[in-house]
Short mmCIF file of C-alpha atoms and ligand atoms in Angstrom, two decimals:
data_model
loop_
_atom_site.label_atom_id
_atom_site.label_comp_id
_atom_site.label_asym_id
_atom_site.label_seq_id
_atom_site.Cartn_x
_atom_site.Cartn_y
_atom_site.Cartn_z
CA MET A 18 0.13 -0.10 0.10
CA LYS A 19 3.15 2.20 -0.16
CA SER A 20 2.17 3.73 -3.49
CA ASN A 21 -1.07 4.99 -1.82
CA GLU A 22 0.79 7.05 0.83
CA ASP A 23 2.29 10.00 -0.74
CA ILE A 24 2.31 13.50 -2.35
CA ARG A 25 -1.49 13.48 -1.80
CA ARG A 26 -1.11 13.67 2.03
CA ARG A 27 1.48 16.41 1.62
CA LEU A 28 -1.02 18.25 -0.45
CA GLY A 29 -3.77 17.70 1.73
CA LEU A 30 -5.69 15.36 -0.36
CA ARG A 31 -7.40 12.22 0.54
CA PRO A 32 -5.91 8.97 -1.11
CA VAL A 33 -8.69 7.57 -3.20
CA ILE A 34 -9.16 3.85 -4.09
CA ASN A 35 -10.49 3.66 -7.67
CA VAL A 36 -13.07 0.99 -8.53
CA SER A 37 -14.59 3.09 -11.39
CA GLY A 38 -12.20 2.58 -14.21
CA THR A 39 -10.03 5.02 -15.95
CA MET A 40 -11.56 8.38 -14.91
CA THR A 41 -10.24 11.76 -15.75
CA SER A 42 -11.81 13.26 -12.59
CA LEU A 43 -9.72 10.79 -10.42
CA GLY A 44 -6.36 11.00 -12.47
CA ALA A 45 -7.22 8.42 -15.20
CA SER A 46 -4.85 5.40 -14.41
CA ILE A 47 -1.92 3.87 -12.64
CA VAL A 48 0.98 4.94 -15.06
CA VAL A 49 2.99 2.08 -15.62
CA PRO A 50 6.65 2.21 -14.21
CA GLU A 51 8.29 2.30 -17.79
CA ALA A 52 6.45 5.44 -18.65
CA VAL A 53 7.01 7.02 -15.23
CA GLN A 54 10.68 6.19 -15.85
CA ALA A 55 10.87 7.87 -19.37
CA VAL A 56 8.97 10.86 -18.10
CA ALA A 57 11.18 11.63 -15.38
CA GLU A 58 14.31 11.04 -17.63
CA VAL A 59 13.22 13.53 -20.29
CA LEU A 60 11.95 16.18 -18.15
CA PRO A 61 15.13 17.78 -17.35
CA GLN A 62 16.46 17.45 -21.01
CA PHE A 63 15.92 19.50 -24.45
CA VAL A 64 14.76 17.70 -27.44
CA GLU A 65 13.79 18.49 -30.93
CA ILE A 66 10.04 17.94 -30.64
CA THR A 67 9.13 17.31 -34.14
CA ASP A 68 11.83 14.55 -34.29
CA LEU A 69 10.57 13.29 -31.25
CA GLN A 70 7.00 13.07 -32.76
CA ARG A 71 8.77 11.41 -35.83
CA LYS A 72 9.86 8.67 -33.34
CA ALA A 73 6.28 8.62 -31.91
CA SER A 74 4.81 8.11 -35.40
CA ALA A 75 7.02 4.95 -35.88
CA ARG A 76 6.07 3.48 -32.61
CA ILE A 77 2.39 4.23 -32.93
CA ALA A 78 2.38 2.97 -36.65
CA LYS A 79 3.96 -0.33 -35.41
CA SER A 80 1.32 -0.58 -32.55
CA CYS A 81 -1.51 0.24 -34.74
CA ALA A 82 -0.48 -1.72 -37.88
CA THR A 83 -0.78 1.35 -39.76
CA GLU A 84 1.10 4.12 -41.73
CA ALA A 85 1.73 7.12 -39.07
CA GLY A 86 0.67 8.61 -35.90
CA PHE A 87 1.54 11.28 -33.38
CA VAL A 88 0.91 12.20 -29.73
CA THR A 89 -1.70 14.92 -28.67
CA ALA A 90 -2.78 16.37 -25.39
CA SER A 91 -5.57 13.96 -25.40
CA ALA A 92 -7.99 11.96 -27.21
CA SER A 93 -10.45 14.89 -27.27
CA ALA A 94 -7.83 17.11 -28.60
CA GLY A 95 -6.83 14.44 -31.26
CA ILE A 96 -10.71 14.49 -32.44
CA SER A 97 -10.42 18.38 -32.74
CA LEU A 98 -7.18 18.08 -34.73
CA ALA A 99 -8.19 15.29 -36.86
CA VAL A 100 -11.32 17.08 -37.91
CA ALA A 101 -9.47 20.29 -38.56
CA GLY A 102 -6.87 18.32 -40.56
CA ALA A 103 -9.72 16.79 -42.73
CA MET A 104 -10.82 20.30 -43.52
CA THR A 105 -7.43 22.20 -44.30
CA GLY A 106 -5.23 19.36 -45.32
CA ASP A 107 -1.65 20.76 -45.51
CA ASP A 108 -2.68 24.48 -46.38
CA LEU A 109 -0.73 26.43 -43.53
CA LEU A 110 -2.78 29.42 -44.05
CA ALA A 111 -6.18 27.72 -43.80
CA ILE A 112 -4.70 26.06 -40.61
CA GLU A 113 -3.74 29.61 -39.28
CA ARG A 114 -7.27 30.74 -39.93
CA LEU A 115 -9.22 28.18 -37.99
CA PRO A 116 -11.78 28.06 -36.50
CA ASP A 117 -12.80 30.53 -39.42
CA THR A 118 -13.61 28.04 -42.27
CA ALA A 119 -14.37 30.69 -44.95
CA GLY A 120 -12.94 29.41 -48.15
CA LEU A 121 -12.95 25.90 -47.16
CA ALA A 122 -14.99 23.61 -49.25
CA ARG A 123 -15.50 20.78 -46.88
CA THR A 124 -16.47 21.77 -43.29
CA GLU A 125 -19.33 19.28 -42.20
CA VAL A 126 -18.53 16.08 -40.00
CA LEU A 127 -21.12 13.30 -39.80
CA LEU A 128 -22.10 11.80 -36.56
CA GLN A 129 -24.56 9.25 -35.76
CA VAL A 130 -26.89 10.73 -33.23
CA GLY A 131 -26.63 7.48 -30.84
CA HIS A 132 -22.75 8.38 -30.65
CA MET A 133 -23.48 11.99 -29.52
CA VAL A 134 -22.32 11.40 -26.13
CA SER A 135 -20.39 13.12 -23.18
CA TYR A 136 -17.18 11.67 -21.85
CA GLY A 137 -16.77 14.70 -19.68
CA ALA A 138 -17.64 17.19 -22.32
CA PRO A 139 -19.79 16.57 -25.44
CA VAL A 140 -17.86 14.84 -28.26
CA ASP A 141 -19.78 17.13 -30.76
CA GLN A 142 -18.17 20.10 -29.18
CA ALA A 143 -14.64 18.70 -29.92
CA VAL A 144 -15.59 18.61 -33.56
CA ARG A 145 -17.13 22.27 -33.41
CA LEU A 146 -14.02 23.59 -31.72
CA ALA A 147 -12.17 23.25 -35.15
CA GLY A 148 -14.77 25.28 -36.90
CA ALA A 149 -16.61 22.40 -38.43
CA THR A 150 -20.38 21.67 -38.36
CA VAL A 151 -21.74 18.50 -37.00
CA VAL A 152 -24.45 16.97 -39.23
CA PRO A 153 -26.51 14.33 -37.36
CA VAL A 154 -27.21 11.21 -38.85
CA GLY A 155 -30.18 8.84 -37.80
CA THR A 156 -32.08 9.27 -34.56
CA ALA A 157 -30.98 8.55 -31.01
CA THR A 158 -31.49 4.67 -31.14
CA SER A 159 -31.35 4.01 -34.79
CA ALA A 160 -29.25 4.86 -37.85
CA ALA A 161 -29.07 2.98 -41.15
CA GLY A 162 -26.51 3.00 -44.07
CA TYR A 163 -28.83 4.93 -46.30
CA GLN A 164 -29.10 7.68 -43.80
CA LEU A 165 -25.33 8.01 -43.75
CA ASP A 166 -25.02 7.79 -47.40
CA GLY A 167 -27.86 10.36 -47.96
CA ALA A 168 -25.94 12.67 -45.74
CA ILE A 169 -22.76 12.62 -47.61
CA THR A 170 -22.36 15.93 -49.74
CA ASP A 171 -19.63 17.91 -51.10
CA ARG A 172 -19.30 19.82 -48.07
CA THR A 173 -18.54 16.64 -46.23
CA ALA A 174 -15.07 16.76 -44.50
CA ALA A 175 -15.34 13.71 -42.43
CA ALA A 176 -17.38 11.19 -40.60
CA LEU A 177 -16.77 10.50 -36.93
CA TYR A 178 -17.54 7.14 -35.31
CA VAL A 179 -17.50 6.64 -31.40
CA VAL A 180 -16.80 3.33 -29.89
CA SER A 181 -17.62 3.59 -26.08
CA HIS A 182 -19.72 2.26 -23.41
CA HIS A 183 -21.25 5.52 -23.43
CA VAL A 184 -22.93 5.31 -27.01
CA VAL A 185 -26.20 3.65 -27.80
CA GLN A 186 -25.06 -0.16 -27.97
CA TYR A 187 -27.86 -1.02 -30.57
CA GLY A 188 -29.40 -0.07 -33.76
CA GLN A 189 -26.21 1.79 -35.04
CA ILE A 190 -24.20 1.38 -38.05
CA PRO A 191 -21.49 -1.20 -37.61
CA LEU A 192 -18.12 0.35 -38.36
CA GLU A 193 -17.41 -1.94 -41.42
CA GLU A 194 -20.49 -0.78 -43.21
CA PHE A 195 -20.02 2.95 -42.09
CA ALA A 196 -16.42 3.00 -43.27
CA ALA A 197 -17.39 1.26 -46.70
CA ILE A 198 -20.33 3.78 -47.18
CA CYS A 199 -17.78 6.77 -46.64
CA ARG A 200 -14.83 5.14 -48.45
CA ALA A 201 -16.98 4.81 -51.80
CA LYS A 202 -17.52 8.55 -51.53
CA GLY A 203 -13.97 9.44 -50.36
CA VAL A 204 -14.88 10.80 -46.84
CA PRO A 205 -12.53 9.87 -44.12
CA VAL A 206 -13.47 7.98 -41.14
CA ILE A 207 -12.27 9.22 -37.77
CA VAL A 208 -12.78 6.58 -34.79
CA ASP A 209 -12.87 7.74 -31.38
CA ALA A 210 -11.66 4.61 -29.61
CA ALA A 211 -10.34 6.46 -26.56
CA SER A 212 -10.90 3.78 -24.01
CA GLU A 213 -10.46 0.71 -26.29
CA TYR A 214 -7.75 -1.87 -26.04
CA ASP A 215 -7.79 -2.93 -29.56
CA LEU A 216 -4.95 -0.63 -31.26
CA ALA A 217 -5.21 -2.11 -34.83
CA GLY A 218 -8.89 -3.45 -35.15
CA PHE A 219 -10.72 -0.18 -35.93
CA LEU A 220 -8.14 0.85 -38.71
CA ALA A 221 -8.30 -2.89 -40.01
CA LYS A 222 -12.15 -2.50 -40.21
CA GLY A 223 -11.75 0.54 -42.65
CA ALA A 224 -11.18 3.70 -40.32
CA ASP A 225 -8.68 6.10 -41.74
CA LEU A 226 -7.79 7.39 -38.40
CA ALA A 227 -8.05 5.82 -34.94
CA ILE A 228 -7.82 8.02 -31.78
CA TYR A 229 -6.74 6.55 -28.23
CA SER A 230 -6.14 8.10 -24.78
CA SER A 231 -2.53 7.28 -23.53
CA HIS A 232 -3.79 7.74 -19.98
CA LYS A 233 -6.47 5.14 -19.82
CA PHE A 234 -5.68 1.41 -20.51
CA LEU A 235 -2.31 2.05 -21.81
CA GLY A 236 -1.20 3.37 -18.45
CA GLY A 237 0.57 6.49 -20.10
CA PRO A 238 0.80 9.83 -19.14
CA THR A 239 -2.17 12.26 -19.87
CA ALA A 240 -2.00 12.39 -23.77
CA GLY A 241 -3.72 11.18 -26.80
CA ILE A 242 -2.70 9.17 -29.80
CA VAL A 243 -3.67 9.91 -33.46
CA ALA A 244 -2.91 6.84 -35.60
CA GLY A 245 -3.68 6.09 -39.31
CA ARG A 246 -3.46 7.29 -42.92
CA GLU A 247 -0.24 9.34 -43.51
CA ASP A 248 -1.55 12.31 -45.24
CA LEU A 249 -4.41 12.73 -42.52
CA VAL A 250 -1.98 12.24 -39.71
CA ARG A 251 0.21 15.09 -41.29
CA ALA A 252 -2.81 17.46 -41.75
CA ALA A 253 -3.85 16.75 -38.08
CA PHE A 254 -0.24 17.27 -36.75
CA LEU A 255 0.27 20.43 -38.70
CA GLN A 256 -2.62 22.02 -36.57
CA ASN A 257 -0.10 22.47 -33.80
CA ARG A 258 0.76 25.80 -35.74
CA GLY A 259 -3.10 26.69 -35.19
CA ILE A 260 -5.65 25.58 -32.87
CA GLY A 261 -3.58 22.87 -31.53
CA ARG A 262 -1.20 25.34 -29.90
CA GLY A 263 -3.75 25.48 -26.68
CA MET A 264 -3.80 21.75 -26.70
CA LYS A 265 -0.04 21.32 -26.51
CA VAL A 266 1.46 18.09 -25.51
CA GLY A 267 5.08 18.47 -24.08
CA LYS A 268 7.84 16.13 -24.42
CA GLU A 269 7.01 14.18 -21.29
CA GLY A 270 3.57 13.27 -22.65
CA VAL A 271 5.16 12.10 -26.11
CA VAL A 272 7.92 10.09 -24.33
CA GLY A 273 5.90 8.68 -21.87
CA THR A 274 3.33 7.53 -24.55
CA ILE A 275 6.08 5.80 -26.59
CA ALA A 276 7.25 4.02 -23.29
CA ALA A 277 3.59 3.05 -22.50
CA LEU A 278 3.19 1.56 -25.95
CA ASP A 279 6.39 -0.37 -25.75
CA ALA A 280 5.27 -1.74 -22.22
CA TRP A 281 1.93 -2.44 -23.70
CA GLU A 282 3.53 -4.74 -26.27
CA LYS A 283 5.50 -6.47 -23.76
CA ARG A 284 2.89 -6.64 -21.08
CA ASP A 285 1.79 -10.25 -20.05
CA HIS A 286 -1.75 -9.66 -20.57
CA ALA A 287 -2.97 -12.97 -19.43
CA ALA A 288 -1.40 -12.50 -15.88
CA ALA A 289 -3.05 -8.76 -15.77
CA ARG A 290 -6.34 -10.26 -16.64
CA ALA A 291 -5.97 -13.14 -14.10
CA ARG A 292 -5.17 -10.55 -11.39
CA GLU A 293 -8.28 -8.50 -12.35
CA ASP A 294 -10.39 -11.69 -12.23
CA SER A 295 -8.95 -12.39 -8.59
CA HIS A 296 -10.25 -9.14 -7.50
CA LEU A 297 -13.76 -9.79 -8.90
CA LYS A 298 -13.88 -13.18 -7.43
CA LEU A 299 -13.00 -11.75 -4.09
CA TRP A 300 -15.73 -9.13 -4.27
CA HIS A 301 -18.27 -11.39 -5.87
CA GLU A 302 -17.78 -14.23 -3.04
CA GLY A 303 -17.62 -11.73 -0.32
CA LEU A 304 -21.03 -10.05 -1.23
CA VAL A 305 -22.90 -13.55 -1.36
CA GLY A 306 -25.72 -13.73 1.08
CA LEU A 307 -25.90 -10.20 1.95
CA PRO A 308 -29.78 -9.19 2.00
CA GLY A 309 -30.94 -7.20 -0.81
CA VAL A 310 -27.43 -7.29 -2.74
CA THR A 311 -27.30 -9.32 -6.16
CA ALA A 312 -23.75 -9.28 -7.59
CA VAL A 313 -23.01 -10.58 -11.17
CA ILE A 314 -19.68 -10.58 -13.31
CA GLU A 315 -20.42 -8.74 -16.54
CA PRO A 316 -18.24 -8.33 -19.69
CA ASP A 317 -17.26 -4.99 -21.04
CA PRO A 318 -19.95 -3.47 -23.44
CA THR A 319 -17.42 -2.82 -26.19
CA ASP A 320 -15.64 -6.12 -26.11
CA ASN A 321 -12.58 -4.95 -24.15
CA PRO A 322 -10.96 -7.83 -22.49
CA LEU A 323 -12.28 -6.74 -19.11
CA ASP A 324 -15.01 -7.84 -16.73
CA ARG A 325 -16.67 -5.83 -13.94
CA LEU A 326 -18.80 -6.76 -10.90
CA LYS A 327 -22.45 -5.35 -11.37
CA VAL A 328 -23.89 -4.90 -7.81
CA THR A 329 -27.65 -4.47 -7.68
CA ILE A 330 -29.35 -3.30 -4.59
CA ASP A 331 -32.82 -3.88 -3.49
CA PRO A 332 -33.41 -0.92 -1.13
CA ALA A 333 -36.43 -2.61 0.57
CA LYS A 334 -34.17 -5.45 1.82
CA ALA A 335 -30.76 -3.72 1.99
CA GLY A 336 -32.04 -0.65 3.83
CA LEU A 337 -30.36 1.76 1.50
CA ALA A 338 -30.27 2.53 -2.09
CA ALA A 339 -27.24 2.01 -4.59
CA TRP A 340 -26.48 5.68 -4.43
CA ASP A 341 -26.43 5.67 -0.68
CA VAL A 342 -24.00 2.80 -0.89
CA ALA A 343 -21.84 4.82 -3.37
CA ASP A 344 -22.13 7.87 -1.20
CA ARG A 345 -21.02 6.11 1.88
CA LEU A 346 -17.96 4.40 0.08
CA ALA A 347 -16.88 7.82 -1.11
CA ALA A 348 -17.18 9.59 2.11
CA GLY A 349 -15.29 6.99 3.97
CA ASP A 350 -11.68 6.60 4.97
CA PRO A 351 -10.29 5.72 2.43
CA PRO A 352 -12.63 7.03 0.06
CA VAL A 353 -13.69 4.11 -2.46
CA ILE A 354 -15.01 5.57 -5.71
CA VAL A 355 -17.32 3.04 -7.71
CA ARG A 356 -18.47 3.10 -11.28
CA ASP A 357 -21.88 4.69 -10.70
CA HIS A 358 -23.05 6.22 -14.21
CA GLU A 359 -26.24 4.31 -14.07
CA VAL A 360 -26.76 4.24 -10.49
CA GLU A 361 -30.32 5.45 -10.80
CA HIS A 362 -31.14 1.92 -11.80
CA ASN A 363 -30.18 0.96 -8.28
CA TYR A 364 -26.75 -0.69 -9.48
CA PHE A 365 -23.28 0.19 -9.74
CA TYR A 366 -20.15 -1.45 -11.04
CA LEU A 367 -16.73 -2.33 -9.30
CA ASP A 368 -14.11 -2.10 -12.05
CA PRO A 369 -10.93 -4.09 -11.14
CA CYS A 370 -8.47 -2.53 -13.54
CA ASN A 371 -6.72 0.11 -11.46
CA GLN A 372 -6.06 -1.66 -8.02
CA HIS A 373 -2.91 -1.26 -6.16
CA ASP A 374 -1.95 -4.37 -4.17
CA GLY A 375 -4.08 -4.88 -1.05
CA GLU A 376 -6.74 -2.44 -2.36
CA ALA A 377 -9.27 -5.04 -3.53
CA GLN A 378 -9.32 -6.30 0.09
CA VAL A 379 -9.95 -2.97 1.45
CA VAL A 380 -12.82 -2.32 -1.14
CA LEU A 381 -14.47 -5.56 0.09
CA GLU A 382 -14.07 -4.57 3.81
CA ARG A 383 -15.56 -1.10 3.24
CA LEU A 384 -18.58 -2.65 1.14
CA LEU A 385 -19.31 -5.02 3.70
CA ALA A 386 -19.19 -2.39 6.37
CA VAL A 387 -21.66 -0.20 4.47
CA LEU A 388 -23.93 -2.88 3.39
CA ARG A 389 -24.05 -4.40 7.12
CA GLY A 390 -25.12 -0.88 8.24
CA ALA A 391 -22.03 -0.52 10.21
CA ALA A 392 -21.07 2.54 8.44
CA GLY A 393 -24.01 5.00 9.69
CA ASP A 394 -27.41 5.13 10.62
CA PRO A 395 -30.11 4.31 8.02
CA PRO A 396 -30.60 6.91 5.50
CA GLN A 397 -33.40 9.28 6.20
CA GLY A 398 -36.20 10.24 3.87
CA ASP A 399 -37.10 9.35 0.42
CA ALA A 400 -34.52 7.40 -1.52
CA ARG A 401 -35.41 9.03 -4.98
CA GLU A 402 -35.15 12.37 -3.33
CA ARG A 403 -31.62 11.60 -1.82
CA LEU A 404 -30.75 10.67 -5.50
CA LEU A 405 -31.80 13.91 -6.98
CA ALA A 406 -30.27 15.75 -4.05
CA ARG A 407 -26.92 13.84 -4.92
CA GLY A 408 -26.99 15.21 -8.59
CA ARG A 409 -27.70 18.76 -7.19
CA LYS A 410 -24.72 18.62 -4.56
CA GLY A 411 -22.28 17.52 -7.31
CA LEU A 412 -22.95 20.44 -9.33
CA GLU A 413 -23.22 23.04 -6.55
CA SER A 414 -19.73 21.82 -5.32
CA LEU A 415 -18.30 22.46 -8.92
CA LEU A 416 -19.93 25.92 -9.05
CA ARG A 417 -18.15 26.97 -5.72
CA PHE A 418 -14.79 26.29 -7.22
CA PRO A 419 -12.15 27.16 -5.91
CA ARG A 420 -13.68 26.84 -2.73
C1 PLP B 522 -12.20 9.29 -22.33
C2 PLP B 522 -12.91 9.44 -23.73
C3 PLP B 522 -12.55 10.61 -24.37
C4 PLP B 522 -11.70 11.65 -23.76
O1 PLP B 522 -10.30 11.26 -23.99
P1 PLP B 522 -9.34 12.29 -23.38
O2 PLP B 522 -7.96 11.57 -23.71
O3 PLP B 522 -9.42 12.08 -21.88
O4 PLP B 522 -9.61 13.32 -23.90
C5 PLP B 522 -12.96 10.61 -25.64
N1 PLP B 522 -13.90 9.55 -26.25
C6 PLP B 522 -14.22 8.70 -25.45
C7 PLP B 522 -15.23 7.66 -25.99
C8 PLP B 522 -13.80 8.34 -24.15
O5 PLP B 522 -14.09 7.36 -23.58
#
């Protein structure tokens, strides 16, 4: 547990146990030692950044089985830069003029409505930041090939495809079909795969660019990866002379991402999975027989090789609702943050992918204490009212910043 006693104490912050996944709001991931070392090595040194990005391109091309790549500040920045590049190509003057798109022939970006999600900020805003216009395709819960095809005009600059647990998981156009329709009309396809393990699959299915977060499953520093067709990668990279300046990635982000990709290639993925499965088993077995608690192991909705434990609470039997459990875990010592984005349905998930040694046991102990009522009196008042108050409190706290 040594790694959990550190700079946070010195800053007066509470060390958190993260069972929610790779959340920006909690610091994303445990950065792998190889990346930590590389970042520390490069920080005091000078380096020719474009040459460093050329090295990153080769590393990314190998990992993603594609032509080229570069490192951005984040996946979100990668979306904006990729869209900008699809509009400007390598026209340096057009790049400097963005987000003013006057004079550019192609400024529209197609996006299925079921993919118009928020990952903490709206994905369509990342498109609009470049000066592009989003053209919605389909409806919230259904989109078909003819709708995509019919939306393509001589103003279409690109089509964006989002792979995520956030998007509607049914009724959407499969990527292969989406890419084939776009390819037939010469429209580049950009895939937002920020949180996906598969580094080559989306490009293999016909995407022209694929975008990843360095700081999620790869365990890199805060950064993003743009990978794919060389001309599109170049056009996106050149945006660093324009709108990309405010999304600058430093030497540490690039070097750390190269190191994280190296480590990913060498990692014993079966062993990592087995470790995660042992956490799930510990929690699953530990919760058996608790009144009003049902736990099942569920696969990842986008087929990442990662399972999570879904914990459903029957408030009538458990004496408190799922959101009460989440709040009590988060308020305790140490705070345990569960994956609660669907908590209004009275369940949350435990994600095993970011645990330091010993933490899984602490998570179980804290869960048992809360569920056995040892962590406070029964909650007062109406459970639904507490859920609404919870949402309000979160926003109020944010709006009080910096207090
Ligand atoms: C996390 C995420 C993003 C944002 O990634 P950052 O690298 O944090 O900017 C974008 N899209 C999806 C689908 C994500 O999950």
